[in-house]
Each structure stands twice: as structure tokens, then as C-alpha cells.
Amino acid sequence: EAGVTQFPSHSVIEKGQTVTLRCDPISGHDNLYWYRRVMGKEIKFLLHFVKESKQDESGMPNNRFLAERTGGTYSTLKVQPAELEDSGVYFCASSQANRPNSPLHFGNGTRLTVT
Amino acid sequence: AQSVAQPEDQVNVAEGNPLTVKCTYSVSGNPYLFWYVQYPNRGLQFLLKYITGDNLVKGSYGFEAEFNKSQTSFHLKKPSALVSDSALYFCAVRDTDTGKLIFGQGTTLQVKP
């Protein structure tokens, strides 16, 4: 089966611009997560979708970040306007069930650089 | 609050030697623990997990991890390191209420020939 795919793999934008990241989860996985790793720090949770519904968005840094998952398939994460501190690697993950013993399957991440 | 700590930013070992990457956790209730690895320019790959049962868990690529409840640790181990094991390793605990993974800060493993 195809894994979690993320696009683009890299993005370099200027402060104040808008960027949209896309994640295609594994087919049939209802649970979709976004995480972010800022350089040298831990990977931090951003939000969790169950199908098209936001189950938990407690990790979203501020209202410049907007995540959607229309139709419960792929998801987008938009940053508008981007700030320097938004630079980092954005990971998407999916799982079939939201059980504690179910591992999350991660994509390769999108490396975002804001200059 | 649940948390995970990886006390070492970097671990250096010689090829063929045993390796240990340390992880300690703090949870309320039973811990669900995971190790992930990130190779350069790749995503996070699942290595192994501890849910219940034997304290020694075997995973991918010859890695294993030892769950120690009294020391609240879940150290990653491998008897004989390979240069290709050089990567960034993350320990994580699953929050049983929300389902989300809580990660440690990561440990860079450098295996030298």
C-alpha cells in the first residue's frame, strides 16, 4: 500500500507570504495528524482529524494556521501570513484506528523555510 | 501531563559495538511507548512499541527496547551497531485520552566505521 505522502517536500517563502502544505494519508485511515519540528527541538503535535472533523487542535500555534480535511481524505495546512518562527519540518501522520497500540504512519515531511 | 525525555542529544558508537539510546517517560496510567527513526531526508519510521507483556520488545532492523517500570525507562538497544544505523531517533508515548503521540527531543546516533 502507498504510504503517507506530503507535498511539497521543501518550501522556501518570504515572511508575509502564504504557503499551503498537503498531506495524503494512507487510504482508509480515518485518523490524520499534523506535527511540527522546529530545528533541534521535539516534534510537537498540531492537530488531529477524525475523517473530516477536527478532533483536537490544541497544538495549533495561532490563527495564522488553518487546517482542513474536506471529504475526509487529504488534508491541507495553510500558513498565512508566514513568520520566521514558522520555519521547521511539518509532518503528517495517519492511523486506521485511534487505539493506543496503533502506530502512526508518518510522511516524509515538508521542510518549510521562511526568510 | 505525560512527557518523554531523551537526555542525550547525540550518541557516538563504533561500528560493531553495542548501542543504547536512552528514554525516560512520565505518564499517568499504563504507558504506551514507541520508538521512531528518521533517516536523512526521510520521514519518521516506526521501529517498535511497548504496550504490555514482555519487558524486552524486538523491532525492525535488529533493534530492541527494554521497558523498565521502576525506572520509568524505555531504552533503545542494538547488540552490534552498523554505520547505516546513523540517524535521528525519537522516543514517544501515546496519550491514551487523546490518542496523540508525545515525543522526546530526539537523539542523533552516529555510528563510525
Coordinates of N, CA and C in Angstrom, one line a residue:
Chain A
E1 N 0.8 -1.2 0.0 CA 0.0 0.0 0.0 C 0.9 1.2 0.0
A2 N 0.4 2.3 -0.6 CA 1.1 3.6 -0.6 C 1.1 4.1 0.8
G3 N 2.2 4.8 1.1 CA 2.3 5.4 2.5 C 1.7 6.7 2.5
V4 N 2.0 7.4 3.6 CA 1.6 8.8 3.7 C 2.5 9.7 2.8
T5 N 1.8 10.5 2.0 CA 2.6 11.4 1.1 C 2.4 12.8 1.5
Q6 N 3.4 13.6 1.4 CA 3.3 15.0 1.7 C 3.9 15.8 0.5
F7 N 3.3 17.0 0.3 CA 3.8 17.8 -0.8 C 3.6 19.3 -0.4
P8 N 4.6 20.2 -0.7 CA 5.9 19.8 -1.3 C 6.8 19.2 -0.3
S9 N 8.0 18.8 -0.7 CA 9.0 18.3 0.2 C 9.8 19.4 0.8
H10 N 9.9 20.5 0.1 CA 10.6 21.7 0.6 C 9.8 22.9 0.1
S11 N 9.8 23.9 0.9 CA 9.2 25.2 0.5 C 10.0 26.3 1.2
V12 N 10.4 27.3 0.3 CA 11.1 28.5 0.8 C 10.3 29.7 0.5
I13 N 9.8 30.4 1.5 CA 9.0 31.6 1.2 C 9.5 32.7 2.0
E14 N 9.0 33.9 1.6 CA 9.4 35.1 2.4 C 8.3 35.4 3.5
K15 N 8.8 36.0 4.5 CA 7.9 36.4 5.6 C 6.7 37.2 5.0
G16 N 5.5 36.9 5.5 CA 4.3 37.6 5.0 C 3.6 36.8 3.9
Q17 N 4.3 35.9 3.2 CA 3.6 35.1 2.2 C 2.8 34.0 2.7
T18 N 2.1 33.3 1.8 CA 1.2 32.2 2.2 C 1.8 30.9 1.7
V19 N 1.6 29.9 2.5 CA 2.1 28.5 2.0 C 1.0 27.5 2.4
T20 N 0.8 26.6 1.5 CA -0.2 25.5 1.8 C 0.5 24.2 1.6
L21 N 0.5 23.4 2.7 CA 1.1 22.1 2.7 C -0.1 21.0 2.5
R22 N 0.3 20.0 1.8 CA -0.7 19.0 1.6 C -0.3 17.6 2.1
C23 N -1.2 16.8 2.6 CA -1.0 15.5 3.1 C -2.0 14.5 2.6
D24 N -1.5 13.4 2.0 CA -2.4 12.4 1.6 C -2.2 11.2 2.5
P25 N -3.1 10.8 3.4 CA -2.9 9.7 4.3 C -3.0 8.4 3.6
I26 N -2.7 7.3 4.3 CA -2.9 6.0 3.8 C -4.4 5.8 3.5
S27 N -4.8 5.2 2.4 CA -6.2 5.0 2.1 C -6.9 4.2 3.2
G28 N -8.0 4.7 3.6 CA -8.8 4.0 4.6 C -8.5 4.5 6.1
H29 N -7.4 5.3 6.2 CA -7.1 5.8 7.6 C -8.0 7.0 7.9
D30 N -8.8 6.8 8.9 CA -9.7 7.9 9.3 C -8.9 9.0 10.1
N31 N -7.9 8.6 10.8 CA -7.2 9.5 11.7 C -6.0 10.1 11.0
L32 N -6.0 11.4 11.0 CA -4.9 12.2 10.4 C -4.4 13.2 11.4
Y33 N -3.0 13.3 11.5 CA -2.4 14.2 12.5 C -1.4 15.1 11.7
W34 N -1.3 16.3 12.3 CA -0.2 17.2 11.8 C 0.7 17.4 13.0
Y35 N 2.0 17.3 12.8 CA 3.1 17.6 13.8 C 4.1 18.6 13.1
R36 N 4.8 19.2 14.0 CA 5.9 20.1 13.5 C 7.1 19.9 14.4
R37 N 8.3 20.0 13.7 CA 9.5 20.0 14.5 C 10.3 21.3 14.1
V38 N 10.5 22.1 15.0 CA 11.3 23.3 14.9 C 12.8 22.8 15.1
M39 N 13.7 23.4 14.4 CA 15.1 23.0 14.4 C 15.6 22.6 15.8
G40 N 16.0 21.4 16.0 CA 16.7 20.9 17.2 C 15.8 20.7 18.4
K41 N 14.5 20.8 18.2 CA 13.6 20.6 19.3 C 12.7 19.4 19.1
E42 N 11.8 19.1 20.0 CA 11.0 18.0 19.9 C 9.9 18.1 18.9
I43 N 9.4 17.0 18.4 CA 8.3 17.0 17.5 C 7.0 17.4 18.3
K44 N 6.3 18.4 17.9 CA 5.1 18.8 18.6 C 3.8 18.6 17.8
F45 N 2.8 18.2 18.5 CA 1.5 17.9 18.0 C 0.9 19.3 17.6
L46 N 0.2 19.3 16.4 CA -0.5 20.5 16.0 C -2.0 20.2 16.1
L47 N -2.5 19.2 15.3 CA -3.9 18.8 15.4 C -4.2 17.4 14.9
H48 N -5.4 17.0 15.1 CA -5.9 15.7 14.8 C -7.2 15.7 14.2
F49 N -7.3 15.1 13.0 CA -8.6 14.9 12.3 C -9.1 13.5 12.5
V50 N -10.4 13.3 12.7 CA -11.0 12.0 12.5 C -12.0 12.2 11.4
K51 N -11.7 11.6 10.3 CA -12.4 11.9 9.0 C -12.3 13.4 8.7
E52 N -13.4 14.0 8.5 CA -13.3 15.5 8.2 C -13.4 16.4 9.4
S53 N -13.6 15.8 10.6 CA -13.8 16.6 11.8 C -12.5 16.8 12.6
K54 N -12.3 18.0 13.1 CA -11.1 18.3 13.9 C -11.4 17.8 15.3
Q55 N -10.7 16.7 15.7 CA -10.8 16.1 17.0 C -10.1 16.9 18.1
D56 N -9.0 17.4 17.7 CA -8.1 18.1 18.7 C -7.2 19.1 17.9
E57 N -7.4 20.4 18.2 CA -6.5 21.3 17.5 C -5.8 22.1 18.6
S58 N -5.5 21.5 19.7 CA -4.9 22.2 20.8 C -3.5 22.7 20.6
G59 N -2.8 22.0 19.6 CA -1.4 22.3 19.3 C -1.2 23.4 18.3
M60 N -2.3 23.9 17.7 CA -2.1 24.9 16.6 C -1.6 26.2 17.3
P61 N -0.5 26.7 16.7 CA 0.2 27.9 17.4 C -0.6 29.1 17.5
N62 N -1.4 29.5 16.4 CA -2.1 30.7 16.4 C -3.1 30.7 15.2
N63 N -3.8 31.8 15.0 CA -4.8 31.8 14.0 C -4.2 32.0 12.6
R64 N -2.9 32.0 12.5 CA -2.3 32.1 11.1 C -2.3 30.7 10.5
F65 N -2.6 29.7 11.3 CA -2.5 28.3 10.8 C -4.0 27.8 10.6
L66 N -4.2 27.3 9.4 CA -5.6 26.8 9.2 C -5.4 25.4 8.5
A67 N -6.0 24.4 9.1 CA -6.0 23.0 8.6 C -7.4 22.6 8.2
E68 N -7.5 21.9 7.1 CA -8.7 21.4 6.5 C -8.6 20.0 6.1
R69 N -9.7 19.3 6.1 CA -9.7 18.0 5.5 C -11.1 17.7 5.0
T70 N -11.4 18.4 3.9 CA -12.7 18.3 3.3 C -12.9 16.9 2.7
G71 N -14.0 16.3 3.0 CA -14.3 15.0 2.4 C -13.6 13.8 3.2
G72 N -12.8 14.2 4.2 CA -12.2 13.2 5.0 C -11.1 12.4 4.3
T73 N -10.5 13.0 3.2 CA -9.4 12.3 2.5 C -8.1 13.0 2.8
Y74 N -7.6 13.8 1.8 CA -6.4 14.5 2.1 C -6.6 15.7 2.9
S75 N -5.5 16.3 3.5 CA -5.6 17.4 4.3 C -4.6 18.5 3.8
T76 N -5.0 19.7 4.1 CA -4.1 20.9 3.8 C -3.9 21.6 5.1
L77 N -2.7 22.2 5.2 CA -2.3 23.1 6.3 C -1.8 24.4 5.7
K78 N -2.5 25.4 5.9 CA -2.2 26.7 5.3 C -1.6 27.6 6.4
V79 N -0.5 28.3 6.1 CA 0.1 29.3 7.0 C 0.0 30.6 6.3
Q80 N -0.7 31.6 6.9 CA -1.0 32.9 6.3 C -1.2 34.0 7.3
P81 N -0.4 35.0 7.4 CA 0.9 35.1 6.7 C 2.0 34.4 7.5
A82 N 3.0 33.9 6.7 CA 4.1 33.2 7.4 C 5.0 34.1 8.1
E83 N 5.5 33.6 9.3 CA 6.5 34.4 10.0 C 7.8 33.5 10.1
L84 N 8.9 34.2 10.5 CA 10.2 33.5 10.6 C 10.1 32.2 11.5
E85 N 9.4 32.4 12.6 CA 9.4 31.3 13.6 C 8.6 30.1 13.1
D86 N 7.9 30.2 11.9 CA 7.2 29.1 11.4 C 8.1 28.1 10.7
S87 N 9.3 28.4 10.5 CA 10.2 27.5 9.8 C 10.4 26.2 10.6
G88 N 10.5 25.1 9.9 CA 10.6 23.8 10.5 C 10.2 22.7 9.6
V89 N 10.1 21.5 10.1 CA 9.6 20.4 9.3 C 8.2 20.1 9.8
Y90 N 7.3 20.0 8.9 CA 5.9 19.7 9.2 C 5.6 18.2 8.7
F91 N 5.3 17.4 9.7 CA 5.0 16.0 9.4 C 3.5 15.8 9.5
C92 N 3.1 14.9 8.6 CA 1.7 14.4 8.7 C 1.7 12.9 9.0
A93 N 0.8 12.4 9.7 CA 0.7 11.0 10.0 C -0.7 10.5 10.0
S94 N -0.9 9.3 9.7 CA -2.3 8.7 9.8 C -2.3 7.4 10.5
S95 N -3.4 7.0 10.9 CA -3.6 5.7 11.5 C -5.1 5.2 11.3
Q96 N -5.2 3.9 11.2 CA -6.5 3.4 10.9 C -7.5 3.6 12.0
A97 N -7.0 3.3 13.2 CA -7.8 3.4 14.4 C -7.1 4.3 15.5
N98 N -7.9 4.9 16.3 CA -7.3 5.7 17.3 C -7.2 4.9 18.6
R99 N -6.5 3.8 18.5 CA -6.2 3.0 19.7 C -4.8 3.2 20.1
P100 N -4.5 3.2 21.4 CA -3.2 3.5 21.9 C -2.1 2.6 21.3
N101 N -2.4 1.4 20.9 CA -1.4 0.5 20.4 C -1.2 0.6 18.9
S102 N -1.9 1.4 18.3 CA -1.8 1.6 16.8 C -0.7 2.6 16.5
P103 N 0.3 2.2 15.8 CA 1.4 3.1 15.5 C 0.9 4.1 14.4
L104 N 1.4 5.3 14.5 CA 1.1 6.3 13.5 C 2.1 6.1 12.3
H105 N 1.6 6.3 11.1 CA 2.5 6.2 9.9 C 2.7 7.6 9.4
F106 N 4.0 7.9 9.4 CA 4.4 9.3 9.0 C 4.8 9.4 7.6
G107 N 4.5 10.6 7.1 CA 5.1 11.0 5.8 C 6.5 11.5 5.9
N108 N 7.1 11.9 4.8 CA 8.5 12.3 4.8 C 8.6 13.8 5.3
G109 N 7.5 14.5 5.4 CA 7.6 15.8 6.0 C 7.8 16.9 4.9
T110 N 7.4 18.1 5.2 CA 7.6 19.2 4.4 C 8.5 20.2 5.2
R111 N 9.7 20.5 4.6 CA 10.6 21.4 5.2 C 10.3 22.8 4.8
L112 N 9.8 23.6 5.7 CA 9.4 25.0 5.4 C 10.5 25.9 5.9
T113 N 10.9 26.8 5.1 CA 11.9 27.8 5.4 C 11.3 29.2 5.1
V114 N 11.1 30.0 6.2 CA 10.6 31.4 6.0 C 11.8 32.3 6.1
T115 N 12.0 33.1 5.1 CA 13.1 34.1 5.1 C 12.7 35.5 5.3
Chain B
A1 N 0.6 15.6 33.4 CA 0.8 15.6 32.0 C 1.8 14.5 31.6
Q2 N 1.6 14.0 30.5 CA 2.5 12.9 30.0 C 3.7 13.6 29.3
S3 N 4.9 13.0 29.5 CA 6.1 13.5 28.9 C 7.1 12.5 28.6
V4 N 8.0 12.8 27.8 CA 9.1 11.9 27.4 C 10.4 12.7 27.4
A5 N 11.5 12.1 27.9 CA 12.8 12.8 27.9 C 13.8 11.9 27.3
Q6 N 14.6 12.5 26.4 CA 15.8 11.8 25.9 C 17.0 12.6 26.3
P7 N 17.7 12.2 27.3 CA 18.7 13.0 27.9 C 20.0 13.3 27.1
E8 N 20.2 12.5 26.0 CA 21.4 12.7 25.2 C 21.0 13.3 23.8
D9 N 21.6 14.4 23.5 CA 21.4 15.0 22.1 C 22.1 14.1 21.1
Q10 N 23.2 13.5 21.4 CA 23.9 12.7 20.4 C 24.6 11.5 21.1
V11 N 24.6 10.4 20.4 CA 25.3 9.2 20.9 C 26.3 8.8 19.8
N12 N 27.5 8.6 20.2 CA 28.5 8.1 19.2 C 29.0 6.7 19.6
V13 N 29.0 5.8 18.6 CA 29.5 4.5 18.9 C 30.3 4.0 17.7
A14 N 31.1 3.1 17.9 CA 31.9 2.5 16.8 C 31.1 1.3 16.2
E15 N 31.3 1.1 14.9 CA 30.6 0.0 14.3 C 30.9 -1.3 14.9
G16 N 29.9 -2.1 15.1 CA 30.2 -3.4 15.8 C 30.0 -3.4 17.3
N17 N 30.0 -2.2 17.9 CA 29.8 -2.2 19.3 C 28.3 -2.1 19.6
P18 N 27.9 -2.4 20.8 CA 26.5 -2.3 21.2 C 26.2 -0.8 21.4
L19 N 24.9 -0.5 21.1 CA 24.4 0.9 21.3 C 23.2 0.9 22.2
T20 N 23.1 2.1 22.9 CA 21.9 2.3 23.8 C 21.6 3.8 23.6
V21 N 20.3 4.0 23.3 CA 19.7 5.4 23.2 C 18.7 5.5 24.3
K22 N 18.9 6.4 25.2 CA 18.1 6.4 26.4 C 16.8 7.2 26.3
C23 N 15.8 6.8 27.0 CA 14.5 7.4 27.0 C 13.8 7.2 28.4
T24 N 13.3 8.2 29.0 CA 12.5 8.1 30.2 C 11.2 8.7 30.0
Y25 N 10.2 8.3 30.7 CA 8.8 8.8 30.5 C 8.2 9.1 31.8
S26 N 7.1 9.9 31.7 CA 6.3 10.2 32.8 C 4.8 10.1 32.3
V27 N 4.0 9.2 32.8 CA 2.7 9.0 32.4 C 1.8 8.8 33.6
S28 N 0.5 9.0 33.5 CA -0.5 8.5 34.4 C -1.1 7.3 33.8
G29 N -1.1 6.2 34.5 CA -1.7 5.0 34.0 C -0.6 4.2 33.3
N30 N -1.1 3.3 32.5 CA -0.2 2.4 31.7 C 0.4 3.1 30.5
P31 N 1.7 2.9 30.4 CA 2.4 3.6 29.3 C 2.3 2.8 28.0
Y32 N 2.1 3.6 26.9 CA 2.2 3.0 25.5 C 3.3 3.7 24.9
L33 N 4.4 3.0 24.7 CA 5.7 3.6 24.3 C 6.1 3.2 22.9
F34 N 6.7 4.1 22.2 CA 7.1 3.9 20.8 C 8.5 4.4 20.6
W35 N 9.2 3.8 19.6 CA 10.5 4.4 19.1 C 10.3 4.6 17.6
Y36 N 10.7 5.8 17.1 CA 10.7 6.1 15.7 C 12.1 6.5 15.3
V37 N 12.4 6.3 14.0 CA 13.7 6.7 13.5 C 13.5 7.5 12.3
Q38 N 14.4 8.6 12.1 CA 14.3 9.4 11.0 C 15.7 9.4 10.3
Y39 N 15.7 8.7 9.1 CA 17.0 8.8 8.3 C 17.0 10.1 7.6
P40 N 18.2 10.5 7.1 CA 18.3 11.8 6.5 C 17.4 11.9 5.3
N41 N 16.7 13.0 5.2 CA 15.8 13.3 4.1 C 14.6 12.3 4.0
R42 N 14.3 11.7 5.1 CA 13.2 10.7 5.1 C 12.2 11.1 6.2
G43 N 11.1 10.4 6.2 CA 10.1 10.6 7.2 C 10.4 9.8 8.5
L44 N 9.5 9.9 9.4 CA 9.7 9.1 10.6 C 9.2 7.6 10.3
Q45 N 10.0 6.7 10.7 CA 9.7 5.3 10.5 C 9.5 4.6 11.9
F46 N 8.4 3.9 12.0 CA 8.1 3.1 13.2 C 9.2 2.0 13.4
L47 N 9.7 1.9 14.6 CA 10.7 0.9 14.9 C 10.1 -0.2 15.8
L48 N 9.5 0.2 16.9 CA 8.9 -0.8 17.8 C 8.0 -0.1 18.8
K49 N 7.3 -0.9 19.6 CA 6.4 -0.4 20.6 C 6.3 -1.3 21.8
Y50 N 6.0 -0.7 22.9 CA 5.6 -1.5 24.1 C 4.2 -1.1 24.5
I51 N 3.4 -2.2 24.6 CA 2.0 -2.0 25.1 C 1.8 -2.7 26.4
T52 N 2.1 -4.0 26.4 CA 2.1 -4.8 27.6 C 2.8 -6.1 27.3
G53 N 3.1 -6.9 28.3 CA 3.8 -8.1 28.1 C 5.2 -8.1 28.5
D54 N 6.0 -8.8 27.7 CA 7.5 -8.9 27.9 C 8.1 -7.5 27.9
N55 N 9.0 -7.4 28.9 CA 9.7 -6.1 29.0 C 10.7 -5.8 27.9
L56 N 11.2 -6.9 27.2 CA 12.1 -6.7 26.1 C 11.3 -6.8 24.8
V57 N 11.3 -5.7 24.1 CA 10.5 -5.7 22.8 C 11.4 -5.7 21.7
K58 N 11.2 -6.5 20.7 CA 12.0 -6.5 19.5 C 11.3 -5.8 18.3
G59 N 12.1 -5.1 17.6 CA 11.6 -4.3 16.5 C 12.3 -4.5 15.2
S60 N 12.2 -3.5 14.3 CA 12.8 -3.5 13.0 C 14.3 -3.3 13.1
Y61 N 15.0 -3.8 12.0 CA 16.5 -3.6 11.8 C 17.3 -4.1 12.9
G62 N 16.9 -5.0 13.7 CA 17.6 -5.6 14.8 C 17.6 -4.8 16.1
F63 N 16.8 -3.8 16.1 CA 16.7 -3.0 17.4 C 15.7 -3.7 18.4
E64 N 16.0 -3.4 19.6 CA 15.1 -3.8 20.7 C 15.1 -2.7 21.7
A65 N 14.1 -2.8 22.6 CA 14.0 -1.8 23.7 C 13.5 -2.5 24.9
E66 N 14.1 -2.0 26.0 CA 13.8 -2.6 27.3 C 12.9 -1.7 28.2
F67 N 11.7 -2.2 28.5 CA 10.8 -1.4 29.3 C 11.1 -1.7 30.8
N68 N 11.4 -0.6 31.6 CA 11.7 -0.8 33.0 C 10.7 0.1 33.8
K69 N 9.7 -0.5 34.4 CA 8.7 0.3 35.1 C 9.2 1.0 36.3
S70 N 10.1 0.4 37.0 CA 10.6 1.0 38.3 C 11.4 2.2 38.0
Q71 N 12.1 2.2 36.8 CA 13.0 3.3 36.5 C 12.3 4.2 35.4
T72 N 11.1 3.9 35.1 CA 10.3 4.6 34.1 C 11.2 4.9 32.8
S73 N 11.8 3.8 32.3 CA 12.7 4.0 31.2 C 12.3 3.0 30.1
F74 N 12.7 3.4 28.9 CA 12.4 2.6 27.7 C 13.5 2.8 26.7
H75 N 14.7 2.3 27.1 CA 15.9 2.5 26.3 C 16.0 1.6 25.1
L76 N 16.4 2.2 24.0 CA 16.6 1.5 22.7 C 18.0 0.9 22.7
K77 N 18.0 -0.3 22.2 CA 19.3 -1.0 22.2 C 19.5 -1.8 20.9
K78 N 20.8 -2.0 20.6 CA 21.1 -2.9 19.5 C 22.5 -3.6 19.8
P79 N 22.6 -4.9 19.7 CA 23.8 -5.6 20.1 C 25.1 -5.1 19.3
S80 N 24.9 -4.9 18.0 CA 26.0 -4.6 17.2 C 25.6 -3.5 16.2
A81 N 26.2 -2.3 16.4 CA 25.8 -1.1 15.5 C 26.3 -1.2 14.1
L82 N 25.6 -0.7 13.2 CA 26.0 -0.6 11.8 C 26.1 0.9 11.5
V83 N 27.0 1.2 10.5 CA 27.1 2.6 10.1 C 25.7 3.1 9.6
S84 N 25.0 2.2 8.9 CA 23.7 2.6 8.4 C 22.7 2.9 9.4
D85 N 23.0 2.6 10.7 CA 22.0 2.9 11.8 C 22.1 4.4 12.1
S86 N 23.1 5.1 11.6 CA 23.2 6.6 11.9 C 22.0 7.3 11.5
A87 N 21.3 7.9 12.4 CA 20.0 8.6 12.1 C 19.6 9.3 13.4
L88 N 18.4 9.9 13.3 CA 17.8 10.6 14.4 C 16.7 9.7 15.0
Y89 N 16.8 9.5 16.3 CA 15.8 8.6 17.0 C 15.0 9.3 18.0
F90 N 13.7 9.0 17.9 CA 12.7 9.7 18.8 C 11.9 8.6 19.6
C91 N 11.9 8.9 20.9 CA 11.0 8.1 21.7 C 9.7 8.8 21.9
A92 N 8.6 8.1 22.1 CA 7.3 8.8 22.2 C 6.4 7.9 23.1
V93 N 5.4 8.6 23.7 CA 4.4 8.0 24.5 C 3.1 8.4 23.9
R94 N 2.1 7.5 23.9 CA 0.8 7.7 23.4 C -0.1 8.2 24.5
D95 N -0.7 9.4 24.3 CA -1.7 9.9 25.3 C -3.0 9.1 25.1
T96 N -3.3 8.3 26.1 CA -4.4 7.4 26.0 C -5.8 8.1 25.9
D97 N -5.8 9.4 26.4 CA -7.1 10.1 26.3 C -7.3 10.7 25.0
T98 N -6.3 11.3 24.4 CA -6.4 12.0 23.1 C -5.9 11.2 21.9
G99 N -5.1 10.2 22.1 CA -4.5 9.4 21.1 C -3.3 10.0 20.4
K100 N -2.9 11.2 20.8 CA -1.8 11.8 20.1 C -0.5 11.3 20.7
L101 N 0.6 11.3 19.9 CA 1.9 10.9 20.3 C 2.6 12.1 20.9
I102 N 3.3 11.9 22.0 CA 4.1 12.9 22.7 C 5.6 12.5 22.5
F103 N 6.4 13.3 21.9 CA 7.7 12.9 21.5 C 8.8 13.5 22.4
G104 N 9.9 12.8 22.5 CA 11.1 13.4 23.1 C 11.7 14.3 22.1
Q105 N 12.8 14.9 22.5 CA 13.5 15.9 21.7 C 14.4 15.2 20.6
G106 N 14.6 13.9 20.7 CA 15.4 13.3 19.7 C 16.8 13.1 20.1
T107 N 17.4 12.0 19.6 CA 18.8 11.7 19.8 C 19.4 11.3 18.5
T108 N 20.5 12.0 18.2 CA 21.3 11.7 17.0 C 22.2 10.6 17.3
L109 N 22.1 9.5 16.5 CA 23.0 8.4 16.7 C 24.1 8.5 15.5
Q110 N 25.3 8.5 15.9 CA 26.4 8.5 14.9 C 27.2 7.2 15.1
V111 N 27.2 6.4 14.1 CA 28.0 5.1 14.1 C 29.2 5.3 13.2
K112 N 30.4 5.2 13.7 CA 31.6 5.4 12.9 C 32.3 4.1 12.6
P113 N 32.8 4.0 11.3 CA 33.4 2.7 10.9 C 34.7 2.5 11.7

